[in-house]
Short mmCIF file of C-alpha atoms in Angstrom, two decimals:
data_model
loop_
_atom_site.label_atom_id
_atom_site.label_comp_id
_atom_site.label_asym_id
_atom_site.label_seq_id
_atom_site.Cartn_x
_atom_site.Cartn_y
_atom_site.Cartn_z
CA MET A 112 0.00 0.00 0.00
CA SER A 113 2.80 2.41 0.88
CA VAL A 114 4.43 1.66 -2.49
CA PHE A 115 1.16 2.38 -4.21
CA TRP A 116 0.92 5.64 -2.28
CA SER A 117 4.45 6.82 -3.12
CA ASP A 118 4.28 5.61 -6.74
CA TYR A 119 0.83 6.82 -7.72
CA GLY A 120 -0.92 8.60 -4.86
CA LEU A 121 1.52 11.41 -4.19
CA PRO A 122 2.29 12.25 -7.85
CA PHE A 123 -1.44 12.27 -8.51
CA ILE A 124 -2.09 14.73 -5.70
CA ILE A 125 0.79 16.94 -6.79
CA MET A 126 -0.49 16.91 -10.36
CA LEU A 127 -4.00 17.69 -9.18
CA ALA A 128 -2.74 20.66 -7.17
CA GLN A 129 -0.72 21.91 -10.14
CA SER A 130 -3.74 21.58 -12.43
CA VAL A 131 -5.99 23.48 -10.05
CA LEU A 132 -3.40 26.23 -9.66
CA LEU A 133 -2.90 26.51 -13.42
CA MET A 134 -6.64 26.55 -14.02
CA VAL A 135 -7.34 29.26 -11.44
CA VAL A 136 -4.53 31.48 -12.73
CA LEU A 137 -5.57 30.83 -16.31
CA LEU A 138 -9.21 31.67 -15.69
CA VAL A 139 -8.35 34.91 -13.90
CA VAL A 140 -6.03 35.82 -16.79
CA ILE A 141 -8.83 34.96 -19.22
CA ALA A 142 -11.20 37.29 -17.34
CA TYR A 143 -8.73 40.12 -17.84
CA ILE A 144 -7.79 39.40 -21.44
CA LEU A 145 -11.51 39.41 -22.19
CA LEU A 146 -11.66 42.86 -20.66
CA ALA A 147 -8.48 43.86 -22.51
CA ASP A 148 -10.02 42.66 -25.75
CA ARG A 149 -13.05 44.90 -25.26
CA LYS A 150 -10.95 47.84 -24.06
CA ILE A 151 -8.57 47.64 -27.03
CA TRP A 152 -11.47 47.32 -29.42
CA ALA A 153 -13.11 50.35 -27.80
CA ALA A 154 -9.91 52.40 -27.86
CA VAL A 155 -9.46 51.81 -31.59
CA GLN A 156 -13.00 53.03 -32.18
CA ILE A 157 -12.48 55.97 -29.77
CA ARG A 158 -15.00 54.66 -27.25
CA ARG A 159 -14.45 54.02 -23.56
CA GLY A 160 -15.41 50.37 -23.41
CA PRO A 161 -16.60 48.79 -20.16
CA ASN A 162 -15.87 51.28 -17.37
CA VAL A 163 -18.71 51.01 -14.87
CA VAL A 164 -18.11 47.85 -12.81
CA GLY A 165 -15.07 48.42 -10.59
CA ALA A 166 -12.31 50.94 -11.27
CA PHE A 167 -11.82 51.28 -15.06
CA GLY A 168 -14.25 48.36 -15.46
CA LEU A 169 -11.76 45.94 -13.96
CA LEU A 170 -14.51 43.76 -12.51
CA GLN A 171 -16.60 43.72 -15.69
CA SER A 172 -15.79 40.08 -16.58
CA PHE A 173 -16.77 38.89 -13.11
CA ALA A 174 -20.03 40.82 -13.31
CA ASP A 175 -20.68 39.13 -16.66
CA LEU A 176 -19.94 35.76 -15.10
CA LEU A 177 -22.50 36.37 -12.35
CA LYS A 178 -25.03 37.60 -14.87
CA PHE A 179 -24.67 34.46 -16.98
CA VAL A 180 -24.71 32.03 -14.08
CA LEU A 181 -27.75 33.53 -12.40
CA LYS A 182 -29.94 33.39 -15.50
CA GLU A 183 -32.21 30.51 -16.34
CA PRO A 184 -30.86 28.09 -18.95
CA VAL A 185 -33.35 27.49 -21.74
CA ILE A 186 -33.31 24.13 -23.50
CA PRO A 187 -35.28 24.11 -26.77
CA SER A 188 -37.99 21.46 -26.74
CA GLY A 189 -36.98 20.00 -30.10
CA SER A 190 -33.33 19.69 -29.16
CA ASP A 191 -31.30 16.62 -28.32
CA LYS A 192 -31.03 17.44 -24.62
CA VAL A 193 -27.99 15.38 -23.68
CA LEU A 194 -25.90 16.55 -26.62
CA PHE A 195 -27.21 20.09 -26.27
CA LEU A 196 -25.77 20.31 -22.77
CA ALA A 197 -22.70 18.21 -23.58
CA ALA A 198 -21.50 20.50 -26.40
CA PRO A 199 -20.43 23.48 -24.23
CA LEU A 200 -18.88 21.09 -21.70
CA ILE A 201 -16.84 19.46 -24.47
CA THR A 202 -15.66 22.85 -25.69
CA VAL A 203 -14.49 24.03 -22.28
CA MET A 204 -12.94 20.73 -21.21
CA LEU A 205 -10.96 20.27 -24.41
CA SER A 206 -9.61 23.80 -24.46
CA LEU A 207 -8.54 23.53 -20.83
CA ALA A 208 -7.08 20.03 -21.35
CA ALA A 209 -4.62 21.31 -23.95
CA TRP A 210 -2.94 23.47 -21.29
CA ALA A 211 -1.66 20.36 -19.51
CA VAL A 212 1.42 20.19 -21.73
CA VAL A 213 2.17 23.91 -22.10
CA PRO A 214 5.47 24.82 -20.39
CA VAL A 215 5.02 28.30 -18.93
CA ALA A 216 8.63 28.44 -17.69
CA GLU A 217 11.66 26.17 -17.54
CA GLY A 218 10.29 22.97 -16.02
CA TRP A 219 6.94 24.54 -15.12
CA VAL A 220 4.73 22.07 -16.94
CA ILE A 221 2.16 19.58 -15.66
CA ALA A 222 2.79 16.78 -18.18
CA ASP A 223 6.13 16.96 -19.96
CA ILE A 224 5.29 14.36 -22.61
CA ASN A 225 7.35 13.43 -25.66
CA VAL A 226 4.62 14.18 -28.16
CA GLY A 227 3.53 17.47 -26.54
CA ILE A 228 2.95 19.49 -29.69
CA LEU A 229 1.03 16.62 -31.28
CA TYR A 230 -1.13 16.41 -28.16
CA VAL A 231 -1.98 20.10 -28.46
CA LEU A 232 -2.77 19.63 -32.15
CA ALA A 233 -4.95 16.60 -31.38
CA ILE A 234 -6.88 18.33 -28.62
CA SER A 235 -7.41 21.51 -30.59
CA SER A 236 -8.60 19.49 -33.58
CA LEU A 237 -11.25 18.00 -31.30
CA GLY A 238 -12.51 21.49 -30.48
CA VAL A 239 -14.58 21.34 -33.65
CA TYR A 240 -16.89 18.78 -32.04
CA GLY A 241 -18.17 21.29 -29.50
CA VAL A 242 -19.20 23.53 -32.38
CA ILE A 243 -20.70 20.87 -34.60
CA ILE A 244 -22.55 19.02 -31.82
CA GLY A 245 -23.87 22.30 -30.42
CA GLY A 246 -25.13 23.33 -33.84
CA TRP A 247 -26.77 20.03 -34.57
CA ALA A 248 -28.29 19.40 -31.15
CA SER A 249 -30.06 22.78 -31.21
CA ASN A 250 -32.28 21.36 -33.98
CA SER A 251 -32.56 24.74 -35.64
CA LYS A 252 -31.54 25.97 -39.08
CA TYR A 253 -29.20 28.86 -38.35
CA PRO A 254 -27.07 27.12 -35.73
CA PHE A 255 -26.73 24.10 -37.99
CA LEU A 256 -25.64 26.16 -41.00
CA SER A 257 -23.20 28.03 -38.85
CA ALA A 258 -21.85 24.84 -37.29
CA LEU A 259 -21.16 23.41 -40.75
CA ARG A 260 -19.46 26.63 -41.77
CA SER A 261 -17.19 26.87 -38.81
CA ALA A 262 -16.40 23.15 -38.76
CA ALA A 263 -15.26 23.37 -42.39
CA GLN A 264 -13.26 26.46 -41.51
CA MET A 265 -11.55 24.90 -38.51
CA VAL A 266 -10.69 21.69 -40.37
CA SER A 267 -9.24 23.66 -43.31
CA TYR A 268 -6.95 25.81 -41.24
CA GLU A 269 -5.82 22.90 -39.11
CA VAL A 270 -4.04 21.57 -42.19
CA SER A 271 -1.83 24.61 -42.56
CA ILE A 272 -1.25 24.79 -38.79
CA GLY A 273 -0.07 21.19 -38.99
CA PHE A 274 2.44 22.03 -41.72
CA VAL A 275 3.70 25.09 -39.84
CA ILE A 276 4.30 22.90 -36.81
CA VAL A 277 6.11 20.35 -38.99
CA THR A 278 8.42 23.11 -40.23
CA VAL A 279 9.28 24.10 -36.66
CA LEU A 280 9.76 20.45 -35.68
CA LEU A 281 12.20 19.96 -38.55
CA CYS A 282 14.38 22.68 -37.03
CA VAL A 283 14.03 21.37 -33.48
CA GLY A 284 14.18 17.60 -33.93
CA SER A 285 11.76 16.90 -31.09
CA LEU A 286 8.02 17.07 -30.44
CA ASN A 287 8.47 18.08 -26.83
CA LEU A 288 7.36 21.66 -26.17
CA THR A 289 10.15 22.26 -23.65
CA ALA A 290 12.69 21.02 -26.19
CA ILE A 291 11.23 23.40 -28.78
CA VAL A 292 11.89 26.37 -26.51
CA GLN A 293 15.33 25.11 -25.52
CA ALA A 294 16.25 24.73 -29.20
CA GLN A 295 15.72 28.48 -29.57
CA GLU A 296 18.46 29.28 -27.05
CA THR A 297 20.92 29.18 -29.94
CA GLY A 298 20.28 30.21 -33.50
CA LEU A 299 20.81 33.09 -35.87
CA ALA A 300 22.29 35.50 -33.30
CA THR A 301 24.77 32.89 -32.11
CA ARG A 302 25.83 32.27 -35.70
CA LEU A 303 26.21 35.98 -36.36
CA GLY A 304 28.42 36.27 -33.26
CA VAL A 305 26.07 38.49 -31.23
CA PRO A 306 24.71 35.95 -28.70
CA TRP A 307 23.31 38.68 -26.40
CA LEU A 308 20.74 39.65 -29.07
CA SER A 309 18.87 36.49 -28.19
CA PHE A 310 15.55 37.56 -29.71
CA LEU A 311 17.19 36.98 -33.10
CA ASN A 312 17.68 33.34 -32.09
CA TRP A 313 13.98 32.63 -32.04
CA TYR A 314 12.24 31.03 -34.97
CA TRP A 315 10.10 34.04 -35.92
CA LEU A 316 12.97 35.43 -37.98
CA PRO A 317 14.24 32.42 -39.97
CA LEU A 318 10.69 31.05 -40.37
CA PHE A 319 8.98 34.42 -40.82
CA PRO A 320 6.51 33.31 -43.55
CA MET A 321 5.48 30.40 -41.34
CA PHE A 322 5.06 32.77 -38.40
CA VAL A 323 2.61 34.84 -40.44
CA VAL A 324 0.77 31.76 -41.69
CA PHE A 325 0.53 30.41 -38.14
CA PHE A 326 -0.78 33.69 -36.76
CA ILE A 327 -3.49 34.00 -39.41
CA SER A 328 -4.41 30.32 -39.16
CA ALA A 329 -4.66 30.70 -35.39
CA LEU A 330 -7.16 33.52 -35.95
CA ALA A 331 -9.19 31.30 -38.26
CA GLU A 332 -8.89 28.27 -36.00
CA THR A 333 -10.29 30.13 -33.01
CA ASN A 334 -13.05 31.79 -35.09
CA ARG A 335 -11.68 35.24 -34.31
CA PRO A 336 -12.40 38.21 -36.54
CA PRO A 337 -11.77 38.66 -39.46
CA PHE A 338 -12.70 34.97 -39.73
CA ASP A 339 -15.67 35.00 -37.35
CA LEU A 340 -18.01 33.61 -39.98
CA ALA A 341 -19.41 31.22 -37.43
CA GLU A 342 -21.12 34.10 -35.72
CA ALA A 343 -21.60 36.49 -38.59
CA GLU A 344 -24.28 38.61 -36.94
CA SER A 345 -25.59 39.93 -40.22
CA GLU A 346 -26.33 36.53 -41.73
CA LEU A 347 -26.48 33.93 -38.99
CA VAL A 348 -27.76 35.90 -35.98
CA ALA A 349 -25.03 34.65 -33.62
CA GLY A 350 -23.69 31.45 -35.03
CA PHE A 351 -23.98 27.96 -33.67
CA MET A 352 -24.87 29.22 -30.19
CA VAL A 353 -28.10 31.02 -31.10
CA GLU A 354 -30.17 28.66 -28.97
CA TYR A 355 -27.83 28.83 -26.00
CA GLY A 356 -28.27 31.12 -23.05
CA SER A 357 -26.94 31.62 -19.52
CA THR A 358 -24.29 29.16 -18.27
CA PRO A 359 -24.01 26.95 -21.39
CA TYR A 360 -23.45 30.05 -23.52
CA MET A 361 -20.86 31.32 -21.06
CA MET A 362 -19.04 28.00 -21.34
CA PHE A 363 -18.83 28.37 -25.12
CA MET A 364 -17.41 31.85 -24.69
CA LEU A 365 -14.99 30.66 -22.05
CA GLY A 366 -13.83 27.78 -24.24
CA GLU A 367 -13.29 30.19 -27.11
CA TYR A 368 -11.15 32.53 -25.02
CA VAL A 369 -9.19 29.68 -23.44
CA SER A 370 -8.29 28.39 -26.88
CA ILE A 371 -7.36 31.91 -27.98
CA ALA A 372 -5.03 32.10 -24.98
CA LEU A 373 -3.68 28.68 -25.92
CA MET A 374 -2.95 29.83 -29.45
CA CYS A 375 -1.12 32.88 -28.05
CA ALA A 376 0.93 30.63 -25.79
CA LEU A 377 1.65 28.29 -28.67
CA THR A 378 2.81 31.14 -30.90
CA THR A 379 5.09 32.22 -28.07
CA ILE A 380 6.54 28.73 -27.67
CA LEU A 381 6.96 27.93 -31.36
CA PHE A 382 8.22 31.26 -32.65
CA MET A 383 9.07 33.63 -29.82
CA GLY A 384 11.31 31.60 -27.57
CA GLY A 385 8.83 30.76 -24.80
CA TRP A 386 10.25 31.83 -21.45
CA LEU A 387 13.64 32.97 -22.83
CA PRO A 388 14.57 36.64 -22.22
CA PRO A 389 14.66 38.84 -25.34
CA LEU A 390 18.16 40.12 -24.58
CA ASP A 391 20.67 37.83 -22.93
CA ILE A 392 22.21 40.55 -20.68
CA ALA A 393 21.96 41.32 -17.00
CA PRO A 394 18.67 43.05 -16.14
CA PHE A 395 16.72 40.91 -18.57
CA THR A 396 18.08 37.57 -17.40
CA TRP A 397 17.11 38.37 -13.78
CA VAL A 398 13.43 38.40 -14.67
CA PRO A 399 11.86 34.95 -14.13
CA GLY A 400 10.82 32.98 -17.22
CA ILE A 401 7.13 32.99 -16.36
CA ILE A 402 7.08 36.80 -16.66
CA TRP A 403 8.63 36.72 -20.12
CA PHE A 404 6.25 33.97 -21.19
CA THR A 405 3.23 35.94 -19.99
CA LEU A 406 4.44 39.19 -21.55
CA LYS A 407 5.07 37.54 -24.91
CA SER A 408 1.72 35.76 -24.88
CA LEU A 409 -0.02 39.02 -24.00
CA MET A 410 1.77 40.73 -26.86
CA VAL A 411 0.45 38.10 -29.27
CA PHE A 412 -3.00 38.58 -27.76
CA PHE A 413 -2.68 42.33 -28.34
CA MET A 414 -2.09 41.55 -32.01
CA PHE A 415 -5.20 39.31 -31.98
CA ALA A 416 -7.23 42.15 -30.48
CA MET A 417 -5.90 44.75 -32.92
CA VAL A 418 -6.76 42.50 -35.87
CA LYS A 419 -10.29 42.23 -34.50
CA ALA A 420 -10.55 45.98 -34.30
CA MET A 421 -9.08 46.81 -37.68
CA VAL A 422 -9.83 44.15 -40.29
CA PRO A 423 -13.24 43.67 -41.93
CA ARG A 424 -14.79 40.21 -42.05
CA TYR A 425 -13.85 37.82 -44.85
CA ARG A 426 -16.42 36.37 -47.19
CA TYR A 427 -16.75 32.60 -46.91
CA ASP A 428 -15.35 31.71 -50.33
CA GLN A 429 -12.41 34.07 -49.74
CA LEU A 430 -11.72 32.35 -46.46
CA MET A 431 -11.66 28.92 -48.10
CA ARG A 432 -9.52 30.22 -50.94
CA LEU A 433 -6.99 31.66 -48.50
CA GLY A 434 -6.78 28.41 -46.57
CA TRP A 435 -6.58 25.90 -49.40
CA LYS A 436 -5.09 27.83 -52.30
CA VAL A 437 -2.66 30.16 -50.55
CA PHE A 438 -1.66 28.81 -47.13
CA LEU A 439 -1.60 25.12 -47.99
CA PRO A 440 0.74 25.37 -51.02
CA LEU A 441 2.89 27.95 -49.23
CA SER A 442 3.29 25.88 -46.09
CA LEU A 443 3.88 22.68 -48.10
CA PHE A 444 6.60 24.47 -50.04
CA MET A 445 8.14 25.81 -46.84
CA VAL A 446 8.22 22.32 -45.30
CA PHE A 447 10.03 21.09 -48.39
CA ALA A 448 12.39 24.07 -48.59
CA THR A 449 13.24 23.97 -44.88
CA ALA A 450 13.92 20.23 -44.97
CA ALA A 451 16.08 20.63 -48.09
CA LEU A 452 18.04 23.52 -46.57
CA LEU A 453 18.60 21.71 -43.28
CA MET A 454 19.86 18.61 -45.08
CA ALA A 455 22.01 20.52 -47.58
CA MET A 456 23.74 22.62 -44.91
CA GLY A 457 23.98 19.78 -42.43
CA TRP A 458 22.01 21.74 -39.81
CA ALA A 459 19.45 19.00 -39.26
CA PRO A 460 19.37 18.03 -35.58
CA MET B 5 1.06 -2.63 -12.84
CA VAL B 6 -2.28 -2.64 -11.05
CA LEU B 7 -2.99 0.84 -12.26
CA GLN B 8 -2.04 -0.09 -15.81
CA ALA B 9 -4.40 -3.06 -15.73
CA LEU B 10 -7.18 -0.88 -14.34
CA PHE B 11 -6.70 1.65 -17.12
CA PHE B 12 -6.57 -1.13 -19.69
CA TYR B 13 -9.92 -2.51 -18.56
CA LEU B 14 -11.37 1.00 -18.44
CA PHE B 15 -10.31 1.86 -21.99
CA ALA B 16 -11.07 -1.58 -23.40
CA GLY B 17 -14.45 -1.76 -21.69
CA VAL B 18 -15.55 1.66 -22.89
CA ALA B 19 -14.22 0.91 -26.39
CA VAL B 20 -16.21 -2.34 -26.65
CA ALA B 21 -19.33 -0.82 -25.15
CA SER B 22 -19.23 2.19 -27.47
CA ALA B 23 -18.53 -0.07 -30.46
CA PHE B 24 -21.68 -1.97 -29.55
CA MET B 25 -23.61 1.28 -29.24
CA VAL B 26 -22.46 2.27 -32.74
CA ILE B 27 -24.66 -0.45 -34.19
CA ALA B 28 -27.33 -0.31 -31.49
CA ALA B 29 -28.01 3.45 -31.42
CA ARG B 30 -31.24 4.49 -33.11
CA ASN B 31 -29.98 7.86 -34.29
CA PRO B 32 -27.13 7.71 -36.87
CA VAL B 33 -25.56 10.88 -35.43
CA HIS B 34 -25.35 9.18 -32.04
CA SER B 35 -23.74 6.20 -33.80
CA VAL B 36 -21.01 8.43 -35.21
CA LEU B 37 -20.46 10.04 -31.82
CA PHE B 38 -20.11 6.60 -30.22
CA LEU B 39 -17.60 5.68 -32.94
CA ILE B 40 -15.60 8.76 -31.97
CA LEU B 41 -15.66 7.64 -28.34
CA CYS B 42 -14.48 4.22 -29.48
CA PHE B 43 -11.52 5.74 -31.39
CA PHE B 44 -10.66 7.83 -28.38
CA ASN B 45 -10.45 4.80 -26.15
CA ALA B 46 -8.39 2.95 -28.77
CA ALA B 47 -5.98 5.90 -28.58
CA GLY B 48 -5.90 5.40 -24.80
CA LEU B 49 -4.93 1.75 -25.35
CA PHE B 50 -2.12 2.85 -27.68
CA VAL B 51 -0.78 5.13 -24.95
CA LEU B 52 -0.84 2.22 -22.50
CA ILE B 53 1.42 0.08 -24.73
CA GLY B 54 3.82 3.00 -25.13
CA ALA B 55 2.86 3.98 -28.68
CA GLU B 56 2.02 7.58 -27.85
CA TYR B 57 2.77 8.80 -31.37
CA LEU B 58 0.24 6.40 -32.90
CA ALA B 59 -2.28 7.41 -30.25
CA MET B 60 -1.96 11.10 -31.09
CA LEU B 61 -2.07 10.35 -34.80
CA LEU B 62 -5.24 8.33 -34.33
CA VAL B 63 -6.86 11.28 -32.59
CA VAL B 64 -5.61 13.90 -35.07
CA VAL B 65 -6.41 11.96 -38.25
CA TYR B 66 -9.43 9.85 -37.43
CA VAL B 67 -11.19 11.77 -34.70
CA GLY B 68 -10.12 15.25 -35.76
CA ALA B 69 -10.59 14.97 -39.51
CA VAL B 70 -12.18 11.78 -40.85
CA MET B 71 -14.98 11.60 -38.30
CA VAL B 72 -15.80 15.28 -38.79
CA LEU B 73 -16.49 14.53 -42.46
CA PHE B 74 -18.51 11.48 -41.44
CA LEU B 75 -20.54 13.59 -39.08
CA PHE B 76 -21.07 16.17 -41.84
CA VAL B 77 -22.46 13.58 -44.20
CA VAL B 78 -24.64 11.84 -41.62
CA MET B 79 -26.07 15.11 -40.32
CA MET B 80 -26.94 16.39 -43.76
CA LEU B 81 -28.48 13.18 -45.08
CA ASP B 82 -32.15 12.76 -44.37
CA VAL B 83 -32.12 9.20 -43.08
CA ASP B 84 -35.40 7.36 -42.71
CA PHE B 85 -34.93 5.12 -39.68
CA ALA B 86 -37.98 2.92 -40.26
CA GLN B 87 -36.87 2.12 -43.78
CA MET B 88 -33.37 1.35 -42.55
CA ARG B 89 -34.69 -1.12 -39.99
CA GLN B 90 -36.72 -3.04 -42.57
CA GLY B 91 -33.74 -4.54 -44.39
CA VAL B 92 -32.08 -5.90 -41.26
CA LEU B 93 -33.32 -9.48 -41.57
CA GLN B 94 -32.49 -9.57 -45.25
CA TYR B 95 -28.82 -8.69 -44.66
CA LEU B 96 -28.47 -10.76 -41.50
CA PRO B 97 -26.91 -13.87 -43.20
CA ILE B 98 -24.22 -11.80 -44.95
CA GLY B 99 -23.46 -9.94 -41.74
CA ALA B 100 -23.25 -13.18 -39.80
CA LEU B 101 -20.88 -14.64 -42.42
CA VAL B 102 -18.55 -11.62 -42.24
CA GLY B 103 -18.66 -11.75 -38.46
CA LEU B 104 -17.81 -15.45 -38.49
CA ILE B 105 -14.81 -14.92 -40.80
CA VAL B 106 -13.47 -12.12 -38.59
CA LEU B 107 -13.98 -14.26 -35.48
CA VAL B 108 -12.12 -17.24 -36.99
CA GLU B 109 -9.25 -15.01 -38.09
CA LEU B 110 -9.01 -13.43 -34.64
CA LEU B 111 -8.95 -16.88 -33.05
CA MET B 112 -6.15 -17.92 -35.43
CA VAL B 113 -4.08 -14.84 -34.53
CA VAL B 114 -4.56 -15.33 -30.81
CA SER B 115 -3.88 -19.07 -30.95
CA GLY B 116 -0.75 -18.27 -32.95
CA TRP B 117 0.48 -16.23 -29.98
CA VAL B 118 -0.34 -19.02 -27.57
CA ILE B 119 0.89 -22.05 -29.53
CA ALA B 120 3.96 -20.68 -31.26
CA PRO B 121 5.05 -17.35 -29.74
CA GLN B 122 8.35 -17.45 -31.68
CA ILE B 123 6.67 -16.91 -35.07
CA VAL B 124 5.05 -13.66 -34.01
CA GLY B 125 6.72 -10.76 -35.79
CA GLU B 126 8.82 -13.12 -37.91
CA GLY B 127 7.99 -11.43 -41.20
CA ALA B 128 8.41 -7.88 -39.87
CA ALA B 129 11.51 -5.74 -39.92
CA PRO B 130 13.30 -5.62 -36.55
CA ILE B 131 12.28 -2.71 -34.35
CA PRO B 132 14.38 -1.34 -31.52
CA PRO B 133 12.89 -1.88 -28.04
CA ALA B 134 10.66 0.87 -26.71
CA GLY B 135 12.46 3.34 -24.48
CA GLU B 136 15.69 3.15 -26.45
CA ILE B 137 14.54 5.65 -29.05
CA GLN B 138 11.31 7.66 -29.24
CA ASN B 139 8.59 5.89 -31.13
CA ILE B 140 8.20 8.63 -33.73
CA GLU B 141 11.86 8.05 -34.59
CA ALA B 142 11.37 4.28 -34.72
CA ILE B 143 8.38 4.62 -37.07
CA GLY B 144 10.26 7.07 -39.27
CA LEU B 145 13.28 4.80 -39.54
CA LEU B 146 11.11 1.87 -40.62
CA LEU B 147 8.62 3.70 -42.79
CA TYR B 148 11.12 5.64 -44.88
CA THR B 149 13.61 2.80 -45.39
CA HIS B 150 12.14 -0.66 -45.25
CA TYR B 151 8.57 0.18 -46.24
CA ILE B 152 9.22 3.18 -48.48
CA TYR B 153 7.53 1.62 -51.55
CA PHE B 154 4.41 0.63 -49.63
CA PHE B 155 4.33 4.08 -48.13
CA GLN B 156 4.55 5.75 -51.51
CA VAL B 157 1.99 3.41 -53.06
CA ALA B 158 -0.40 4.26 -50.23
CA GLY B 159 0.16 7.94 -50.95
CA LEU B 160 -0.43 7.37 -54.65
CA ILE B 161 -3.69 5.53 -54.00
CA LEU B 162 -4.90 8.40 -51.84
CA LEU B 163 -3.91 10.88 -54.54
CA VAL B 164 -5.80 8.94 -57.21
CA ALA B 165 -8.86 8.73 -54.93
CA MET B 166 -8.69 12.47 -54.35
CA VAL B 167 -8.36 13.25 -58.06
CA GLY B 168 -11.24 10.88 -58.75
CA ALA B 169 -13.49 12.59 -56.23
CA ILE B 170 -12.65 16.00 -57.67
CA VAL B 171 -13.27 14.86 -61.25
CA LEU B 172 -16.64 13.40 -60.27
CA THR B 173 -17.88 16.49 -58.47
CA LEU B 174 -16.18 19.46 -60.11
CA ARG B 175 -18.26 21.13 -62.72
CA HIS B 176 -17.80 24.55 -64.17
CA LYS B 177 -21.07 26.31 -64.72
CA GLN B 178 -21.15 28.69 -67.64
CA GLY B 179 -22.04 32.26 -66.94
CA VAL B 180 -21.12 32.25 -63.25
CA ARG B 181 -18.98 35.21 -62.32
CA ARG B 182 -16.05 34.22 -60.19
CA GLN B 183 -13.67 36.36 -58.23
CA ASP B 184 -10.30 36.55 -59.95
CA ILE B 185 -7.93 37.84 -57.31
CA SER B 186 -4.96 38.45 -59.62
CA GLN B 187 -7.14 40.46 -61.97
CA GLN B 188 -8.46 42.54 -59.09
CA VAL B 189 -4.98 43.22 -57.79
CA ALA B 190 -3.70 44.15 -61.24
CA ARG B 191 -6.40 46.78 -61.79
CA ASN B 192 -5.31 50.42 -61.81
CA PRO B 193 -7.14 53.74 -62.31
CA GLN B 194 -6.15 53.93 -65.98
CA THR B 195 -7.86 50.66 -66.90
CA SER B 196 -10.83 50.85 -64.58
CA ILE B 197 -11.94 54.48 -64.54
CA GLU B 198 -12.96 56.58 -67.47
CA VAL B 199 -13.37 60.29 -66.81
CA VAL B 200 -16.05 61.78 -69.01
CA LYS B 201 -17.10 65.39 -69.22
CA VAL B 202 -20.85 65.40 -69.64
CA LYS B 203 -22.64 68.43 -70.90
CA SER B 204 -25.63 69.34 -68.81
CA GLY B 205 -28.87 68.12 -70.27
CA LYS B 206 -27.20 65.40 -72.32
CA GLY B 207 -26.40 61.81 -71.43
CA ILE B 208 -23.33 59.84 -72.38
#
């Protein structure tokens, strides 16, 4: 029994505590990036944004949470009740589950598995089920149309995300997320003989086209504007969640923002050196890795928010064209070119 | 080991139960969802035997892509359940025959393990023991050397299937105006705007 306790019991409790801690921190961060999203959007349009609840509207997200939770959930009579309620749960659980392998600092990761990046890809490719089940179970025309739309969209852009990840993996030689960040400790700056300019080491510079493709695909994957065709208000009322209200609706929203945060974190890990400091000199190296990771992720989120504020919505055929006819050939070519270059120069790990 | 066995029975049990529900569910959409659950548990079994790469691939490819298309088709088809139930007795003998063949083959495989364990894996290329190298590396080393022709033939078959599907469904309607991006980008004021001075009271 004592062996069982020390082998399984204790690690399980530690992992549980870590998960709870990560989830609490993540959800509080989500509450504030939601507010930041609205504030940035408002600032671009020269409005004030939410500013009533708490100082500068800092408690707005929590007020929204209370508002959603305290309302009565309505389940349409023609709906498939079990699936109708399961869909938002699936969305939230999957988007939170992906965070299990994300290293937020050196060694700060719940499950440091060998196939980390593949796990994230697998889990985020399952996110489409929340959308499609929600749309179907509502038993209503608009949600169903919108579910089909956004499922097609998410599947399409997953392909190019996959190829972008392959390109990064070719340079790293491992699928482990920690190893991907560690591989960015050396790179272009080291080769140029200026190792203190460590932000040049990161993959955003040598793989710049892939960085752009990944960023745009991440927007499409998370149904963010300008690719928010799932909830095109003008045509589809509010997308696949028309029939949802109160807590189930909030869970969809939460899942969406958690996966946006995940995409920001992933961009940081793949292209912006994760927890590594941008300059490898004294005051910057004193700052703990978690701070750098958070700052970089927030910077990516700022770009997400600015895109939302500035770019008009794509038409559906344009969206499909961009995914299949532009990104797919480009990323395929880049996989080929990167592999060829790595082999020719003998840089392959 | 106890924990591993527990997880094995959990995954295997759920996989078998959901596989049964695939054929027992009344609603075809529920069938597809049970099939997804079944795949998911199969991925869990892969993780248990240390093939985490295959497990992730199963989830990414089958659950994340193939089953989405399945679900698309099943949701959009208007299936008449009563009509579907009618033919069950008619197809029962064929189904039973297929089931019997699969059962006999499974028994042969399992008895092969029991009676002559040395012949298992005789025809396969040698693989390094798990733990020595990562299993993505092991698969890569086998797939791109020993089985390269099979791998390429599989790719070719998929390509032909894809081309076939496109040929069957693609049709260019006459008179439909399509967006030509390169043409739009190449436009300039000289070619697209004509400035005309119109005298008042007269048209162009």
